[in-house]
Amino acid sequence: MALSDIAPDIQPARSHAAKRVSILEAATDVFCREGYAGANIDMIAAEAGVSRQTIYNHHGDKEKLFVAVVRALTERANAGIFATLATFPDHPADIEAELVAFAVRLNRNCICNSDGKYLRKLLEAEGQRYPELFAGWRQDGPGKIWAALAARFARLAHGGHLDVDDPDVAARQFMALINADLHVSMVLGEQLGEERVREAAKNAVRTFLRAYGRPSALPRQSRTVN
Amino acid sequence: MALSDIAPDIQPARSHAAKRVSILEAATDVFCREGYAGANIDMIAAEAGVSRQTIYNHHGDKEKLFVAVVRALTERANAGIFATLATFPDHPADIEAELVAFAVRLNRNCICNSDGKYLRKLLEAEGQRYPELFAGWRQDGPGKIWAALAARFARLAHGGHLDVDDPDVAARQFMALINADLHVSMVLGEQLGEERVREAAKNAVRTFLRAYGRPSALPRQSRTVN
DNA sequence: AATTTTTTAGACAGCGTTGTCTAATTCGTC
DNA sequence: GACGAATTAGACAACGCTGTCTAAAAAATT
């Protein structure tokens, strides 16, 4: 009962927070692997190295746990995307090389990493069942990302580096081209190496610049067909 | 016992085949809506207008039923894609208009229709769990489709209609561009109208031709930026 | 060292699902 | 109309999962 005066408000346990994280990680894994209905609490408990009761203590409910998982996932994923977006080449010296590097970062850090894969999978699997959960993702995720990316392209166009008439369309197409080669491989769960990602980015940017590049910015790259 | 001589080999019942189809349709629906683990036989039976026992009579097992569903789905989807692929404009008079029309057909008949959506969803949800099932789809589906589409583009290039150096890449990028605008909307289950599909196809083909079009084939379309 | 809180293992009821079985019924054929 | 095959409704056991509970163990705080 006596409240000591030094460090009075320290949380009851330290392991508490660590276990919460560990539970969330394991739950993310299992929910994504097995789907909501296929996942069971014992699996999650075993994978988290925690007793089943502890999970109920922390999250109260299978559904609440699922919601917590999706929230954490979307927040992390959005943060990662915007962090990568901040590395967009606003004043490119070599636009092709810098766009390729940017595309590689985008693929590596946002789309091919586990958060991206997990989020896509949960979205496809349970999106219909929890529309309100994923509507938030959609607004804060793709909505803002496309807008932000479109603004970057518009600025590049204004600076004379690109010839873009509809930046929104260009942004969506850029994302689509980035993923063109990788999507099917990822769905099947293949692990794709760095060079594969780089190749995909190079192809995407090359086509993107053939479509939207300024004639003056292109010509150093040979474009003859053999 | 007495085998009458006329029409001896007629199947025992006619409703048999109809019910099999109806079961498969309902099972496809339910498996895609609820996932494998979340689907239950009673749901499927109710949706098929059939008793639970009949399902077991026809397919024996929940897992066998699932396999049958995926097989039917992949076969139908592949057939549909190749049928649409046969309408590719091999000798285009107006390449942009004909590619747009082709893209619209591809989207409407193969990607946005229920088979396409269902297949993608099942693939994402259960692909890891049944790799052998979906490996077949991957080989006969995207593998052959990309090759076939690439061959078409190569022929267009050879005929002087396109400037394509790597037809495989071009084919994948064409598919990716086609889907750029629609994918997110579809995942969330929105119903997209004809004009939306048409708009997406127009944007995709325009960019594709800006990247791969022959200079001589392009210029009639004004490309000035305001 | 004592105390309080958290965690654990295990048992437990309640519920839903799968797959089987049986008896009644429907359907198409003869 | 009578026969045989398929279908149906319902009951049923076996099983797995959720969520709760209890008593023991572990961890941290005092």
PDB file of N, CA, C and O in Angstrom, chain A residues 17-84:
ATOM      1  N   ALA A  17       4.781  -5.854 -21.477  1.00  0.00           N
ATOM      2  CA  ALA A  17       4.807  -5.268 -22.813  1.00  0.00           C
ATOM      3  C   ALA A  17       5.464  -6.223 -23.812  1.00  0.00           C
ATOM      4  O   ALA A  17       4.996  -6.385 -24.940  1.00  0.00           O
ATOM      5  N   ALA A  18       6.535  -6.857 -23.383  1.00  0.00           N
ATOM      6  CA  ALA A  18       7.225  -7.771 -24.287  1.00  0.00           C
ATOM      7  C   ALA A  18       6.303  -8.902 -24.709  1.00  0.00           C
ATOM      8  O   ALA A  18       6.267  -9.299 -25.878  1.00  0.00           O
ATOM      9  N   LYS A  19       5.551  -9.410 -23.760  1.00  0.00           N
ATOM     10  CA  LYS A  19       4.642 -10.505 -24.107  1.00  0.00           C
ATOM     11  C   LYS A  19       3.540 -10.032 -25.033  1.00  0.00           C
ATOM     12  O   LYS A  19       3.137 -10.744 -25.946  1.00  0.00           O
ATOM     13  N   ARG A  20       3.071  -8.815 -24.765  1.00  0.00           N
ATOM     14  CA  ARG A  20       2.048  -8.276 -25.668  1.00  0.00           C
ATOM     15  C   ARG A  20       2.559  -8.254 -27.102  1.00  0.00           C
ATOM     16  O   ARG A  20       1.875  -8.677 -28.033  1.00  0.00           O
ATOM     17  N   VAL A  21       3.764  -7.782 -27.274  1.00  0.00           N
ATOM     18  CA  VAL A  21       4.346  -7.729 -28.620  1.00  0.00           C
ATOM     19  C   VAL A  21       4.482  -9.124 -29.196  1.00  0.00           C
ATOM     20  O   VAL A  21       4.122  -9.385 -30.350  1.00  0.00           O
ATOM     21  N   SER A  22       5.003 -10.009 -28.373  1.00  0.00           N
ATOM     22  CA  SER A  22       5.219 -11.370 -28.856  1.00  0.00           C
ATOM     23  C   SER A  22       3.896 -12.022 -29.263  1.00  0.00           C
ATOM     24  O   SER A  22       3.820 -12.742 -30.255  1.00  0.00           O
ATOM     25  N   ILE A  23       2.870 -11.761 -28.490  1.00  0.00           N
ATOM     26  CA  ILE A  23       1.552 -12.300 -28.837  1.00  0.00           C
ATOM     27  C   ILE A  23       1.074 -11.729 -30.165  1.00  0.00           C
ATOM     28  O   ILE A  23       0.585 -12.454 -31.037  1.00  0.00           O
ATOM     29  N   LEU A  24       1.233 -10.423 -30.312  1.00  0.00           N
ATOM     30  CA  LEU A  24       0.770  -9.788 -31.545  1.00  0.00           C
ATOM     31  C   LEU A  24       1.510 -10.330 -32.759  1.00  0.00           C
ATOM     32  O   LEU A  24       0.916 -10.551 -33.815  1.00  0.00           O
ATOM     33  N   GLU A  25       2.802 -10.535 -32.600  1.00  0.00           N
ATOM     34  CA  GLU A  25       3.573 -11.073 -33.719  1.00  0.00           C
ATOM     35  C   GLU A  25       3.095 -12.466 -34.092  1.00  0.00           C
ATOM     36  O   GLU A  25       2.847 -12.772 -35.255  1.00  0.00           O
ATOM     37  N   ALA A  26       2.972 -13.296 -33.076  1.00  0.00           N
ATOM     38  CA  ALA A  26       2.540 -14.662 -33.350  1.00  0.00           C
ATOM     39  C   ALA A  26       1.144 -14.667 -33.959  1.00  0.00           C
ATOM     40  O   ALA A  26       0.862 -15.415 -34.906  1.00  0.00           O
ATOM     41  N   ALA A  27       0.268 -13.826 -33.430  1.00  0.00           N
ATOM     42  CA  ALA A  27      -1.105 -13.785 -33.941  1.00  0.00           C
ATOM     43  C   ALA A  27      -1.119 -13.333 -35.397  1.00  0.00           C
ATOM     44  O   ALA A  27      -1.856 -13.885 -36.221  1.00  0.00           O
ATOM     45  N   THR A  28      -0.307 -12.347 -35.698  1.00  0.00           N
ATOM     46  CA  THR A  28      -0.211 -11.897 -37.089  1.00  0.00           C
ATOM     47  C   THR A  28       0.185 -13.057 -37.987  1.00  0.00           C
ATOM     48  O   THR A  28      -0.458 -13.323 -39.006  1.00  0.00           O
ATOM     49  N   ASP A  29       1.229 -13.741 -37.572  1.00  0.00           N
ATOM     50  CA  ASP A  29       1.691 -14.901 -38.326  1.00  0.00           C
ATOM     51  C   ASP A  29       0.582 -15.917 -38.554  1.00  0.00           C
ATOM     52  O   ASP A  29       0.295 -16.315 -39.683  1.00  0.00           O
ATOM     53  N   VAL A  30      -0.036 -16.314 -37.473  1.00  0.00           N
ATOM     54  CA  VAL A  30      -1.007 -17.407 -37.565  1.00  0.00           C
ATOM     55  C   VAL A  30      -2.262 -16.976 -38.321  1.00  0.00           C
ATOM     56  O   VAL A  30      -2.761 -17.712 -39.176  1.00  0.00           O
ATOM     57  N   PHE A  31      -2.763 -15.789 -38.027  1.00  0.00           N
ATOM     58  CA  PHE A  31      -3.944 -15.327 -38.747  1.00  0.00           C
ATOM     59  C   PHE A  31      -3.682 -15.276 -40.244  1.00  0.00           C
ATOM     60  O   PHE A  31      -4.546 -15.630 -41.053  1.00  0.00           O
ATOM     61  N   CYS A  32      -2.510 -14.833 -40.609  1.00  0.00           N
ATOM     62  CA  CYS A  32      -2.215 -14.724 -42.037  1.00  0.00           C
ATOM     63  C   CYS A  32      -2.014 -16.091 -42.663  1.00  0.00           C
ATOM     64  O   CYS A  32      -2.398 -16.325 -43.798  1.00  0.00           O
ATOM     65  N   ARG A  33      -1.420 -16.988 -41.906  1.00  0.00           N
ATOM     66  CA  ARG A  33      -1.167 -18.309 -42.469  1.00  0.00           C
ATOM     67  C   ARG A  33      -2.467 -19.099 -42.592  1.00  0.00           C
ATOM     68  O   ARG A  33      -2.725 -19.756 -43.597  1.00  0.00           O
ATOM     69  N   GLU A  34      -3.314 -19.011 -41.562  1.00  0.00           N
ATOM     70  CA  GLU A  34      -4.471 -19.913 -41.481  1.00  0.00           C
ATOM     71  C   GLU A  34      -5.800 -19.226 -41.764  1.00  0.00           C
ATOM     72  O   GLU A  34      -6.812 -19.917 -41.874  1.00  0.00           O
ATOM     73  N   GLY A  35      -5.796 -17.915 -41.842  1.00  0.00           N
ATOM     74  CA  GLY A  35      -7.064 -17.210 -41.944  1.00  0.00           C
ATOM     75  C   GLY A  35      -7.715 -17.078 -40.579  1.00  0.00           C
ATOM     76  O   GLY A  35      -7.337 -17.772 -39.627  1.00  0.00           O
ATOM     77  N   TYR A  36      -8.713 -16.210 -40.493  1.00  0.00           N
ATOM     78  CA  TYR A  36      -9.323 -15.973 -39.183  1.00  0.00           C
ATOM     79  C   TYR A  36      -9.960 -17.238 -38.633  1.00  0.00           C
ATOM     80  O   TYR A  36      -9.713 -17.631 -37.497  1.00  0.00           O
ATOM     81  N   ALA A  37     -10.755 -17.885 -39.422  1.00  0.00           N
ATOM     82  CA  ALA A  37     -11.466 -19.075 -38.940  1.00  0.00           C
ATOM     83  C   ALA A  37     -10.505 -20.230 -38.689  1.00  0.00           C
ATOM     84  O   ALA A  37     -10.692 -20.998 -37.743  1.00  0.00           O
ATOM     85  N   GLY A  38      -9.483 -20.336 -39.496  1.00  0.00           N
ATOM     86  CA  GLY A  38      -8.564 -21.460 -39.358  1.00  0.00           C
ATOM     87  C   GLY A  38      -7.571 -21.302 -38.224  1.00  0.00           C
ATOM     88  O   GLY A  38      -7.003 -22.290 -37.762  1.00  0.00           O
ATOM     89  N   ALA A  39      -7.377 -20.078 -37.789  1.00  0.00           N
ATOM     90  CA  ALA A  39      -6.443 -19.857 -36.683  1.00  0.00           C
ATOM     91  C   ALA A  39      -7.070 -20.310 -35.373  1.00  0.00           C
ATOM     92  O   ALA A  39      -8.266 -20.142 -35.170  1.00  0.00           O
ATOM     93  N   ASN A  40      -6.265 -20.878 -34.510  1.00  0.00           N
ATOM     94  CA  ASN A  40      -6.791 -21.134 -33.166  1.00  0.00           C
ATOM     95  C   ASN A  40      -5.826 -20.634 -32.105  1.00  0.00           C
ATOM     96  O   ASN A  40      -4.626 -20.532 -32.318  1.00  0.00           O
ATOM     97  N   ILE A  41      -6.409 -20.327 -30.966  1.00  0.00           N
ATOM     98  CA  ILE A  41      -5.672 -19.621 -29.920  1.00  0.00           C
ATOM     99  C   ILE A  41      -4.485 -20.432 -29.423  1.00  0.00           C
ATOM    100  O   ILE A  41      -3.437 -19.879 -29.104  1.00  0.00           O
ATOM    101  N   ASP A  42      -4.651 -21.746 -29.378  1.00  0.00           N
ATOM    102  CA  ASP A  42      -3.548 -22.582 -28.902  1.00  0.00           C
ATOM    103  C   ASP A  42      -2.321 -22.452 -29.800  1.00  0.00           C
ATOM    104  O   ASP A  42      -1.193 -22.377 -29.317  1.00  0.00           O
ATOM    105  N   MET A  43      -2.567 -22.430 -31.101  1.00  0.00           N
ATOM    106  CA  MET A  43      -1.466 -22.218 -32.046  1.00  0.00           C
ATOM    107  C   MET A  43      -0.739 -20.926 -31.724  1.00  0.00           C
ATOM    108  O   MET A  43       0.493 -20.885 -31.628  1.00  0.00           O
ATOM    109  N   ILE A  44      -1.507 -19.872 -31.585  1.00  0.00           N
ATOM    110  CA  ILE A  44      -0.910 -18.561 -31.335  1.00  0.00           C
ATOM    111  C   ILE A  44      -0.136 -18.582 -30.024  1.00  0.00           C
ATOM    112  O   ILE A  44       0.991 -18.083 -29.933  1.00  0.00           O
ATOM    113  N   ALA A  45      -0.740 -19.191 -29.013  1.00  0.00           N
ATOM    114  CA  ALA A  45      -0.074 -19.252 -27.712  1.00  0.00           C
ATOM    115  C   ALA A  45       1.248 -19.992 -27.829  1.00  0.00           C
ATOM    116  O   ALA A  45       2.278 -19.548 -27.322  1.00  0.00           O
ATOM    117  N   ALA A  46       1.220 -21.131 -28.516  1.00  0.00           N
ATOM    118  CA  ALA A  46       2.447 -21.908 -28.662  1.00  0.00           C
ATOM    119  C   ALA A  46       3.507 -21.099 -29.405  1.00  0.00           C
ATOM    120  O   ALA A  46       4.666 -21.034 -28.991  1.00  0.00           O
ATOM    121  N   GLU A  47       3.086 -20.463 -30.507  1.00  0.00           N
ATOM    122  CA  GLU A  47       4.050 -19.710 -31.308  1.00  0.00           C
ATOM    123  C   GLU A  47       4.580 -18.490 -30.566  1.00  0.00           C
ATOM    124  O   GLU A  47       5.704 -18.043 -30.809  1.00  0.00           O
ATOM    125  N   ALA A  48       3.783 -17.956 -29.656  1.00  0.00           N
ATOM    126  CA  ALA A  48       4.240 -16.793 -28.895  1.00  0.00           C
ATOM    127  C   ALA A  48       5.017 -17.212 -27.649  1.00  0.00           C
ATOM    128  O   ALA A  48       5.580 -16.364 -26.956  1.00  0.00           O
ATOM    129  N   GLY A  49       5.013 -18.498 -27.349  1.00  0.00           N
ATOM    130  CA  GLY A  49       5.675 -18.961 -26.140  1.00  0.00           C
ATOM    131  C   GLY A  49       5.003 -18.456 -24.885  1.00  0.00           C
ATOM    132  O   GLY A  49       5.626 -17.975 -23.951  1.00  0.00           O
ATOM    133  N   VAL A  50       3.689 -18.591 -24.868  1.00  0.00           N
ATOM    134  CA  VAL A  50       2.860 -17.961 -23.844  1.00  0.00           C
ATOM    135  C   VAL A  50       1.683 -18.883 -23.595  1.00  0.00           C
ATOM    136  O   VAL A  50       1.317 -19.675 -24.456  1.00  0.00           O
ATOM    137  N   SER A  51       1.118 -18.806 -22.409  1.00  0.00           N
ATOM    138  CA  SER A  51      -0.037 -19.680 -22.162  1.00  0.00           C
ATOM    139  C   SER A  51      -1.303 -19.070 -22.757  1.00  0.00           C
ATOM    140  O   SER A  51      -1.374 -17.864 -22.994  1.00  0.00           O
ATOM    141  N   ARG A  52      -2.266 -19.940 -23.009  1.00  0.00           N
ATOM    142  CA  ARG A  52      -3.485 -19.464 -23.646  1.00  0.00           C
ATOM    143  C   ARG A  52      -4.164 -18.377 -22.812  1.00  0.00           C
ATOM    144  O   ARG A  52      -4.638 -17.366 -23.320  1.00  0.00           O
ATOM    145  N   GLN A  53      -4.173 -18.594 -21.509  1.00  0.00           N
ATOM    146  CA  GLN A  53      -4.843 -17.637 -20.636  1.00  0.00           C
ATOM    147  C   GLN A  53      -4.246 -16.232 -20.767  1.00  0.00           C
ATOM    148  O   GLN A  53      -4.963 -15.237 -20.727  1.00  0.00           O
ATOM    149  N   THR A  54      -2.953 -16.169 -20.953  1.00  0.00           N
ATOM    150  CA  THR A  54      -2.299 -14.867 -21.071  1.00  0.00           C
ATOM    151  C   THR A  54      -2.837 -14.081 -22.253  1.00  0.00           C
ATOM    152  O   THR A  54      -3.029 -12.865 -22.179  1.00  0.00           O
ATOM    153  N   ILE A  55      -3.092 -14.787 -23.328  1.00  0.00           N
ATOM    154  CA  ILE A  55      -3.658 -14.106 -24.495  1.00  0.00           C
ATOM    155  C   ILE A  55      -5.010 -13.505 -24.145  1.00  0.00           C
ATOM    156  O   ILE A  55      -5.289 -12.341 -24.460  1.00  0.00           O
ATOM    157  N   TYR A  56      -5.837 -14.299 -23.454  1.00  0.00           N
ATOM    158  CA  TYR A  56      -7.144 -13.763 -23.076  1.00  0.00           C
ATOM    159  C   TYR A  56      -6.979 -12.599 -22.106  1.00  0.00           C
ATOM    160  O   TYR A  56      -7.729 -11.622 -22.167  1.00  0.00           O
ATOM    161  N   ASN A  57      -5.997 -12.685 -21.208  1.00  0.00           N
ATOM    162  CA  ASN A  57      -5.758 -11.568 -20.306  1.00  0.00           C
ATOM    163  C   ASN A  57      -5.422 -10.294 -21.070  1.00  0.00           C
ATOM    164  O   ASN A  57      -5.905  -9.216 -20.742  1.00  0.00           O
ATOM    165  N   HIS A  58      -4.618 -10.435 -22.103  1.00  0.00           N
ATOM    166  CA  HIS A  58      -4.156  -9.244 -22.799  1.00  0.00           C
ATOM    167  C   HIS A  58      -5.188  -8.697 -23.767  1.00  0.00           C
ATOM    168  O   HIS A  58      -5.364  -7.494 -23.869  1.00  0.00           O
ATOM    169  N   HIS A  59      -5.854  -9.574 -24.492  1.00  0.00           N
ATOM    170  CA  HIS A  59      -6.696  -9.098 -25.580  1.00  0.00           C
ATOM    171  C   HIS A  59      -8.156  -9.489 -25.461  1.00  0.00           C
ATOM    172  O   HIS A  59      -8.968  -9.063 -26.263  1.00  0.00           O
ATOM    173  N   GLY A  60      -8.462 -10.328 -24.509  1.00  0.00           N
ATOM    174  CA  GLY A  60      -9.855 -10.555 -24.156  1.00  0.00           C
ATOM    175  C   GLY A  60     -10.639 -11.477 -25.064  1.00  0.00           C
ATOM    176  O   GLY A  60     -11.550 -12.149 -24.616  1.00  0.00           O
ATOM    177  N   ASP A  61     -10.253 -11.537 -26.346  1.00  0.00           N
ATOM    178  CA  ASP A  61     -11.187 -12.141 -27.281  1.00  0.00           C
ATOM    179  C   ASP A  61     -10.469 -12.449 -28.587  1.00  0.00           C
ATOM    180  O   ASP A  61      -9.556 -11.731 -28.974  1.00  0.00           O
ATOM    181  N   LYS A  62     -10.880 -13.491 -29.260  1.00  0.00           N
ATOM    182  CA  LYS A  62     -10.246 -13.792 -30.545  1.00  0.00           C
ATOM    183  C   LYS A  62     -10.465 -12.652 -31.534  1.00  0.00           C
ATOM    184  O   LYS A  62      -9.540 -12.237 -32.225  1.00  0.00           O
ATOM    185  N   GLU A  63     -11.681 -12.157 -31.572  1.00  0.00           N
ATOM    186  CA  GLU A  63     -11.971 -11.094 -32.527  1.00  0.00           C
ATOM    187  C   GLU A  63     -11.221  -9.814 -32.171  1.00  0.00           C
ATOM    188  O   GLU A  63     -10.675  -9.145 -33.064  1.00  0.00           O
ATOM    189  N   LYS A  64     -11.176  -9.479 -30.877  1.00  0.00           N
ATOM    190  CA  LYS A  64     -10.434  -8.275 -30.480  1.00  0.00           C
ATOM    191  C   LYS A  64      -8.963  -8.426 -30.832  1.00  0.00           C
ATOM    192  O   LYS A  64      -8.315  -7.473 -31.256  1.00  0.00           O
ATOM    193  N   LEU A  65      -8.448  -9.630 -30.636  1.00  0.00           N
ATOM    194  CA  LEU A  65      -7.052  -9.879 -30.997  1.00  0.00           C
ATOM    195  C   LEU A  65      -6.841  -9.656 -32.487  1.00  0.00           C
ATOM    196  O   LEU A  65      -5.861  -9.021 -32.904  1.00  0.00           O
ATOM    197  N   PHE A  66      -7.775 -10.154 -33.268  1.00  0.00           N
ATOM    198  CA  PHE A  66      -7.663  -9.977 -34.719  1.00  0.00           C
ATOM    199  C   PHE A  66      -7.667  -8.502 -35.095  1.00  0.00           C
ATOM    200  O   PHE A  66      -6.849  -8.049 -35.903  1.00  0.00           O
ATOM    201  N   VAL A  67      -8.571  -7.767 -34.501  1.00  0.00           N
ATOM    202  CA  VAL A  67      -8.633  -6.335 -34.785  1.00  0.00           C
ATOM    203  C   VAL A  67      -7.318  -5.662 -34.414  1.00  0.00           C
ATOM    204  O   VAL A  67      -6.789  -4.835 -35.168  1.00  0.00           O
ATOM    205  N   ALA A  68      -6.773  -6.030 -33.253  1.00  0.00           N
ATOM    206  CA  ALA A  68      -5.500  -5.443 -32.837  1.00  0.00           C
ATOM    207  C   ALA A  68      -4.407  -5.769 -33.846  1.00  0.00           C
ATOM    208  O   ALA A  68      -3.574  -4.913 -34.175  1.00  0.00           O
ATOM    209  N   VAL A  69      -4.417  -6.993 -34.330  1.00  0.00           N
ATOM    210  CA  VAL A  69      -3.419  -7.399 -35.323  1.00  0.00           C
ATOM    211  C   VAL A  69      -3.522  -6.540 -36.572  1.00  0.00           C
ATOM    212  O   VAL A  69      -2.523  -5.999 -37.057  1.00  0.00           O
ATOM    213  N   VAL A  70      -4.731  -6.393 -37.077  1.00  0.00           N
ATOM    214  CA  VAL A  70      -4.894  -5.621 -38.311  1.00  0.00           C
ATOM    215  C   VAL A  70      -4.506  -4.165 -38.092  1.00  0.00           C
ATOM    216  O   VAL A  70      -3.832  -3.552 -38.932  1.00  0.00           O
ATOM    217  N   ARG A  71      -4.910  -3.614 -36.966  1.00  0.00           N
ATOM    218  CA  ARG A  71      -4.540  -2.225 -36.694  1.00  0.00           C
ATOM    219  C   ARG A  71      -3.033  -2.042 -36.681  1.00  0.00           C
ATOM    220  O   ARG A  71      -2.490  -1.146 -37.332  1.00  0.00           O
ATOM    221  N   ALA A  72      -2.360  -2.881 -35.924  1.00  0.00           N
ATOM    222  CA  ALA A  72      -0.906  -2.755 -35.841  1.00  0.00           C
ATOM    223  C   ALA A  72      -0.280  -2.883 -37.225  1.00  0.00           C
ATOM    224  O   ALA A  72       0.617  -2.129 -37.598  1.00  0.00           O
ATOM    225  N   LEU A  73      -0.796  -3.829 -37.982  1.00  0.00           N
ATOM    226  CA  LEU A  73      -0.248  -4.085 -39.307  1.00  0.00           C
ATOM    227  C   LEU A  73      -0.434  -2.890 -40.229  1.00  0.00           C
ATOM    228  O   LEU A  73       0.505  -2.454 -40.910  1.00  0.00           O
ATOM    229  N   THR A  74      -1.634  -2.348 -40.270  1.00  0.00           N
ATOM    230  CA  THR A  74      -1.881  -1.224 -41.166  1.00  0.00           C
ATOM    231  C   THR A  74      -1.055  -0.013 -40.746  1.00  0.00           C
ATOM    232  O   THR A  74      -0.494   0.685 -41.602  1.00  0.00           O
ATOM    233  N   GLU A  75      -0.966   0.231 -39.450  1.00  0.00           N
ATOM    234  CA  GLU A  75      -0.187   1.384 -39.010  1.00  0.00           C
ATOM    235  C   GLU A  75       1.275   1.243 -39.424  1.00  0.00           C
ATOM    236  O   GLU A  75       1.869   2.168 -39.975  1.00  0.00           O
ATOM    237  N   ARG A  76       1.835   0.068 -39.145  1.00  0.00           N
ATOM    238  CA  ARG A  76       3.230  -0.145 -39.520  1.00  0.00           C
ATOM    239  C   ARG A  76       3.423  -0.019 -41.015  1.00  0.00           C
ATOM    240  O   ARG A  76       4.371   0.609 -41.491  1.00  0.00           O
ATOM    241  N   ALA A  77       2.520  -0.627 -41.766  1.00  0.00           N
ATOM    242  CA  ALA A  77       2.666  -0.612 -43.219  1.00  0.00           C
ATOM    243  C   ALA A  77       2.563   0.807 -43.755  1.00  0.00           C
ATOM    244  O   ALA A  77       3.378   1.236 -44.581  1.00  0.00           O
ATOM    245  N   ASN A  78       1.587   1.565 -43.283  1.00  0.00           N
ATOM    246  CA  ASN A  78       1.455   2.944 -43.760  1.00  0.00           C
ATOM    247  C   ASN A  78       2.673   3.764 -43.391  1.00  0.00           C
ATOM    248  O   ASN A  78       3.186   4.522 -44.219  1.00  0.00           O
ATOM    249  N   ALA A  79       3.139   3.621 -42.169  1.00  0.00           N
ATOM    250  CA  ALA A  79       4.323   4.368 -41.759  1.00  0.00           C
ATOM    251  C   ALA A  79       5.497   4.031 -42.668  1.00  0.00           C
ATOM    252  O   ALA A  79       6.221   4.924 -43.129  1.00  0.00           O
ATOM    253  N   GLY A  80       5.659   2.740 -42.961  1.00  0.00           N
ATOM    254  CA  GLY A  80       6.764   2.330 -43.817  1.00  0.00           C
ATOM    255  C   GLY A  80       6.652   2.925 -45.205  1.00  0.00           C
ATOM    256  O   GLY A  80       7.643   3.399 -45.773  1.00  0.00           O
ATOM    257  N   ILE A  81       5.466   2.932 -45.742  1.00  0.00           N
ATOM    258  CA  ILE A  81       5.303   3.470 -47.086  1.00  0.00           C
ATOM    259  C   ILE A  81       5.607   4.956 -47.119  1.00  0.00           C
ATOM    260  O   ILE A  81       6.311   5.439 -48.004  1.00  0.00           O
ATOM    261  N   PHE A  82       5.119   5.677 -46.137  1.00  0.00           N
ATOM    262  CA  PHE A  82       5.370   7.112 -46.168  1.00  0.00           C
ATOM    263  C   PHE A  82       6.839   7.425 -45.917  1.00  0.00           C
ATOM    264  O   PHE A  82       7.383   8.371 -46.493  1.00  0.00           O
ATOM    265  N   ALA A  83       7.477   6.614 -45.105  1.00  0.00           N
ATOM    266  CA  ALA A  83       8.912   6.806 -44.909  1.00  0.00           C
ATOM    267  C   ALA A  83       9.652   6.613 -46.233  1.00  0.00           C
ATOM    268  O   ALA A  83      10.541   7.393 -46.597  1.00  0.00           O
ATOM    269  N   THR A  84       9.253   5.580 -46.975  1.00  0.00           N
ATOM    270  CA  THR A  84       9.901   5.354 -48.262  1.00  0.00           C
ATOM    271  C   THR A  84       9.551   6.447 -49.258  1.00  0.00           C
ATOM    272  O   THR A  84      10.395   6.887 -50.051  1.00  0.00           O
TER     273      THR A  84
END
